[in-house]
Amino acid sequence: MIRLFLLLLCLAWPVLAAPPVPVAAAADLRLALPPLVRGHEAQTGARFSLSFGSSGQMVQQALNGAPFQLLLLADASHATRLAAAVPGVERRPYALGRLALVATRASGITDLASLKAAIVAGRIRHLAIANPAHAPYGVAARAVLAGLGVTGAPLVLGENVAQALSFVSTGAAEVGLVALPLARAAGGGLIVVPVSPRLHPPLVQTLVLMPGASPAARGLADHLAGPKGRAALARAGFGLP
């Protein structure tokens, strides 16, 4: 009996010792993704290591050799960039990003019209957005401001959309244009106003499976793009492709 137990333990050891699958995810997924992954882990026994950041930074890390098997990006353009550089990647949309105006109550800003008026009047010292150089939500925020005819806004740039929101949550900025799923969960007495997706280029959030991605990585991708994943993302505030 002892020999049989040891044999079974030896056979199971490679599975038990398998390292977690590295997954890169856009910062707007910081709240919605972990419960989805934990549920999938409980069902499958697979393990995942999550890294959050801006899509551009995650893609650059992958190009520099980071061992991500799955990337959950905030737009399609960064997925296209990765696919152009790495033959054999697989892409598919999994969500539509939503932008929100967030403001402190003391700012007096309640919508985009009052935001424009406050900027024109010089009543805003800091407007937080994600850095458009590598964050899709920053590109979308800049498009919204351009559509309002706002120039010279006093921007403060976060490394990603989660940091941009933190600037408003902590009072370092009076107002921000950030991801709706994060803004809805921020609390802290902030005013949160969804921004119409017609006011900015679509944020077609796209997942990328790297060449040689493990069955576990593919299973997680299928779970996120499947009915349960889509329902959870919709509840969090994402649109669906």
Short mmCIF file of C-alpha atoms in Angstrom, two decimals:
data_model
loop_
_atom_site.label_atom_id
_atom_site.label_comp_id
_atom_site.label_asym_id
_atom_site.label_seq_id
_atom_site.Cartn_x
_atom_site.Cartn_y
_atom_site.Cartn_z
CA MET A 1 0.00 0.00 0.00
CA ILE A 2 2.83 2.39 0.85
CA ARG A 3 4.52 1.64 -2.49
CA LEU A 4 1.27 2.31 -4.33
CA PHE A 5 0.86 5.62 -2.50
CA LEU A 6 4.41 6.67 -3.37
CA LEU A 7 3.87 5.71 -7.00
CA LEU A 8 0.69 7.76 -7.20
CA LEU A 9 2.45 10.69 -5.52
CA CYS A 10 5.29 10.53 -8.06
CA LEU A 11 2.79 10.51 -10.92
CA ALA A 12 0.95 13.50 -9.50
CA TRP A 13 4.07 15.49 -8.66
CA PRO A 14 4.55 17.14 -12.10
CA VAL A 15 0.99 18.48 -11.89
CA LEU A 16 1.38 19.65 -8.30
CA ALA A 17 4.71 21.29 -9.07
CA ALA A 18 3.63 23.02 -12.27
CA PRO A 19 4.30 26.75 -12.01
CA PRO A 20 1.38 29.15 -12.37
CA VAL A 21 0.58 30.31 -15.90
CA PRO A 22 1.71 33.94 -16.37
CA VAL A 23 -1.10 36.21 -17.57
CA ALA A 24 -0.81 39.91 -18.41
CA ALA A 25 -3.96 41.99 -18.05
CA ALA A 26 -4.97 45.57 -18.71
CA ALA A 27 -5.39 47.64 -15.55
CA ASP A 28 -9.13 48.05 -16.10
CA LEU A 29 -9.45 44.34 -15.24
CA ARG A 30 -7.83 44.73 -11.83
CA LEU A 31 -11.13 44.20 -9.99
CA ALA A 32 -13.13 42.06 -12.42
CA LEU A 33 -10.49 39.48 -13.38
CA PRO A 34 -9.28 37.99 -10.04
CA PRO A 35 -12.66 36.49 -9.03
CA LEU A 36 -13.09 35.03 -12.52
CA VAL A 37 -9.65 33.46 -12.35
CA ARG A 38 -10.15 32.12 -8.82
CA GLY A 39 -13.38 30.43 -9.88
CA HIS A 40 -11.69 28.92 -12.91
CA GLU A 41 -8.80 27.69 -10.77
CA ALA A 42 -11.21 26.03 -8.36
CA GLN A 43 -12.94 24.23 -11.22
CA THR A 44 -9.85 23.15 -13.16
CA GLY A 45 -6.96 22.95 -10.69
CA ALA A 46 -4.88 25.21 -12.94
CA ARG A 47 -2.99 28.12 -11.39
CA PHE A 48 -2.40 31.58 -12.82
CA SER A 49 -0.11 34.49 -11.99
CA LEU A 50 -1.69 37.85 -12.88
CA SER A 51 0.20 41.01 -13.79
CA PHE A 52 -1.67 44.28 -14.37
CA GLY A 53 -0.56 47.36 -16.27
CA SER A 54 -1.12 49.40 -19.39
CA SER A 55 -1.58 47.43 -22.60
CA GLY A 56 1.36 49.08 -24.31
CA GLN A 57 3.70 48.27 -21.46
CA MET A 58 2.48 44.66 -21.31
CA VAL A 59 3.04 44.19 -25.04
CA GLN A 60 6.52 45.67 -24.78
CA GLN A 61 7.33 43.31 -21.92
CA ALA A 62 6.16 40.36 -24.04
CA LEU A 63 8.34 41.53 -26.93
CA ASN A 64 11.27 41.80 -24.51
CA GLY A 65 10.85 38.17 -23.48
CA ALA A 66 8.36 38.20 -20.61
CA PRO A 67 6.88 34.67 -20.49
CA PHE A 68 3.22 35.69 -20.72
CA GLN A 69 1.10 32.95 -22.27
CA LEU A 70 -2.07 35.03 -22.35
CA LEU A 71 -2.45 38.80 -22.62
CA LEU A 72 -5.78 40.53 -21.98
CA LEU A 73 -5.36 43.89 -23.66
CA ALA A 74 -7.59 46.98 -23.52
CA ASP A 75 -7.75 47.53 -27.27
CA ALA A 76 -7.16 45.84 -30.61
CA SER A 77 -4.28 48.01 -31.81
CA HIS A 78 -1.78 46.69 -29.26
CA ALA A 79 -2.87 43.13 -30.06
CA THR A 80 -2.24 43.86 -33.74
CA ARG A 81 1.19 45.24 -32.91
CA LEU A 82 2.08 42.07 -31.02
CA ALA A 83 0.74 39.84 -33.79
CA ALA A 84 2.83 41.70 -36.37
CA ALA A 85 5.98 41.07 -34.36
CA VAL A 86 5.32 37.49 -33.20
CA PRO A 87 4.10 35.00 -35.83
CA GLY A 88 1.54 32.50 -34.64
CA VAL A 89 -0.27 34.50 -31.98
CA GLU A 90 -4.04 34.09 -31.73
CA ARG A 91 -6.38 37.03 -31.13
CA ARG A 92 -10.02 37.44 -30.25
CA PRO A 93 -12.16 40.20 -28.71
CA TYR A 94 -13.53 39.55 -25.24
CA ALA A 95 -15.02 42.87 -24.07
CA LEU A 96 -15.67 46.50 -24.95
CA GLY A 97 -14.03 49.07 -22.70
CA ARG A 98 -16.19 51.83 -21.20
CA LEU A 99 -14.95 55.23 -20.15
CA ALA A 100 -16.27 57.26 -17.20
CA LEU A 101 -15.94 60.78 -15.89
CA VAL A 102 -15.02 60.75 -12.21
CA ALA A 103 -14.90 63.86 -10.07
CA THR A 104 -14.70 64.89 -6.45
CA ARG A 105 -17.91 66.44 -5.13
CA ALA A 106 -16.03 69.60 -4.22
CA SER A 107 -15.11 70.12 -7.87
CA GLY A 108 -18.69 70.93 -8.85
CA ILE A 109 -18.33 68.82 -12.01
CA THR A 110 -21.30 66.62 -12.80
CA ASP A 111 -21.00 65.97 -16.55
CA LEU A 112 -18.84 66.68 -19.59
CA ALA A 113 -20.40 70.10 -20.13
CA SER A 114 -19.49 71.24 -16.62
CA LEU A 115 -16.03 69.74 -17.08
CA LYS A 116 -15.48 71.86 -20.17
CA ALA A 117 -16.75 74.96 -18.43
CA ALA A 118 -14.49 74.37 -15.44
CA ILE A 119 -11.43 73.89 -17.65
CA VAL A 120 -12.18 76.99 -19.70
CA ALA A 121 -12.68 79.02 -16.49
CA GLY A 122 -9.42 77.71 -15.03
CA ARG A 123 -11.12 76.11 -12.03
CA ILE A 124 -9.43 72.74 -12.55
CA ARG A 125 -5.83 72.24 -11.49
CA HIS A 126 -5.46 68.56 -12.40
CA LEU A 127 -7.34 66.29 -14.81
CA ALA A 128 -6.19 62.67 -14.53
CA ILE A 129 -6.02 60.31 -17.50
CA ALA A 130 -3.91 57.27 -18.35
CA ASN A 131 -0.81 58.02 -20.39
CA PRO A 132 -1.92 57.96 -24.06
CA ALA A 133 1.58 56.90 -25.10
CA HIS A 134 0.88 53.34 -24.00
CA ALA A 135 -2.60 53.18 -22.43
CA PRO A 136 -5.70 52.79 -24.65
CA TYR A 137 -7.92 54.50 -22.08
CA GLY A 138 -5.65 57.54 -22.28
CA VAL A 139 -6.13 57.64 -26.04
CA ALA A 140 -9.90 57.43 -25.55
CA ALA A 141 -9.83 60.18 -22.89
CA ARG A 142 -7.83 62.47 -25.14
CA ALA A 143 -10.36 61.89 -27.95
CA VAL A 144 -13.22 62.87 -25.62
CA LEU A 145 -11.45 66.11 -24.69
CA ALA A 146 -10.75 66.88 -28.34
CA GLY A 147 -14.42 66.29 -29.15
CA LEU A 148 -15.37 68.80 -26.45
CA GLY A 149 -13.08 71.35 -28.06
CA VAL A 150 -10.92 71.46 -24.94
CA THR A 151 -7.31 72.48 -25.43
CA GLY A 152 -4.64 73.01 -22.82
CA ALA A 153 -6.33 70.89 -20.15
CA PRO A 154 -4.13 70.55 -17.04
CA LEU A 155 -3.46 66.85 -17.50
CA VAL A 156 -1.78 64.57 -14.98
CA LEU A 157 -0.87 61.22 -16.50
CA GLY A 158 -1.09 57.87 -14.74
CA GLU A 159 1.03 54.94 -15.83
CA ASN A 160 -2.25 53.12 -16.36
CA VAL A 161 -5.94 53.77 -15.90
CA ALA A 162 -5.95 52.41 -12.33
CA GLN A 163 -3.31 54.93 -11.28
CA ALA A 164 -5.22 57.72 -13.03
CA LEU A 165 -8.27 56.84 -10.92
CA SER A 166 -6.16 56.78 -7.76
CA PHE A 167 -5.17 60.40 -8.40
CA VAL A 168 -8.84 61.40 -8.15
CA SER A 169 -9.62 59.04 -5.26
CA THR A 170 -6.81 60.54 -3.17
CA GLY A 171 -7.60 64.14 -4.09
CA ALA A 172 -4.42 64.65 -6.11
CA ALA A 173 -6.69 65.50 -9.07
CA GLU A 174 -10.18 66.97 -9.00
CA VAL A 175 -11.43 65.04 -12.01
CA GLY A 176 -10.46 62.20 -14.31
CA LEU A 177 -11.47 60.19 -17.36
CA VAL A 178 -10.95 56.54 -16.45
CA ALA A 179 -12.34 53.02 -16.89
CA LEU A 180 -15.99 52.67 -15.90
CA PRO A 181 -15.55 49.23 -14.19
CA LEU A 182 -12.91 50.68 -11.87
CA ALA A 183 -14.79 53.93 -11.28
CA ARG A 184 -18.00 52.15 -10.28
CA ALA A 185 -16.16 50.31 -7.53
CA ALA A 186 -14.10 53.25 -6.31
CA GLY A 187 -16.55 54.63 -3.77
CA GLY A 188 -15.13 57.40 -1.63
CA GLY A 189 -17.90 59.83 -2.50
CA LEU A 190 -16.80 60.32 -6.09
CA ILE A 191 -19.20 61.40 -8.81
CA VAL A 192 -19.18 58.79 -11.59
CA VAL A 193 -20.74 59.53 -14.99
CA PRO A 194 -20.48 57.00 -17.86
CA VAL A 195 -19.15 58.50 -21.08
CA SER A 196 -20.88 57.60 -24.32
CA PRO A 197 -18.70 55.24 -26.37
CA ARG A 198 -19.65 57.32 -29.41
CA LEU A 199 -17.31 60.05 -28.14
CA HIS A 200 -14.09 58.07 -28.57
CA PRO A 201 -12.60 55.32 -30.74
CA PRO A 202 -13.94 51.90 -29.70
CA LEU A 203 -11.99 50.09 -27.01
CA VAL A 204 -12.28 46.58 -28.43
CA GLN A 205 -10.56 44.67 -25.65
CA THR A 206 -8.66 41.81 -27.24
CA LEU A 207 -7.02 38.73 -25.77
CA VAL A 208 -3.83 37.33 -27.24
CA LEU A 209 -2.65 33.74 -26.87
CA MET A 210 1.07 33.49 -27.44
CA PRO A 211 2.53 30.68 -29.58
CA GLY A 212 2.85 27.52 -27.53
CA ALA A 213 0.30 28.68 -24.94
CA SER A 214 -0.55 25.88 -22.54
CA PRO A 215 -3.95 24.16 -22.38
CA ALA A 216 -4.47 25.99 -19.08
CA ALA A 217 -3.97 29.39 -20.76
CA ARG A 218 -6.34 28.40 -23.56
CA GLY A 219 -8.89 27.20 -21.04
CA LEU A 220 -8.83 30.54 -19.25
CA ALA A 221 -9.20 32.38 -22.56
CA ASP A 222 -12.23 30.23 -23.42
CA HIS A 223 -13.69 30.85 -19.97
CA LEU A 224 -13.37 34.64 -20.28
CA ALA A 225 -14.87 34.66 -23.77
CA GLY A 226 -17.59 32.15 -22.82
CA PRO A 227 -21.05 32.81 -21.35
CA LYS A 228 -19.98 32.97 -17.69
CA GLY A 229 -17.02 35.22 -18.40
CA ARG A 230 -19.08 37.55 -20.59
CA ALA A 231 -21.81 37.78 -17.97
CA ALA A 232 -19.30 38.63 -15.24
CA LEU A 233 -17.60 41.28 -17.38
CA ALA A 234 -20.98 42.82 -18.25
CA ARG A 235 -21.88 43.01 -14.53
CA ALA A 236 -18.57 44.76 -13.88
CA GLY A 237 -19.40 47.49 -16.39
CA PHE A 238 -17.79 46.30 -19.61
CA GLY A 239 -19.59 46.15 -22.92
CA LEU A 240 -19.64 42.96 -24.94
CA PRO A 241 -18.26 42.59 -28.47
#
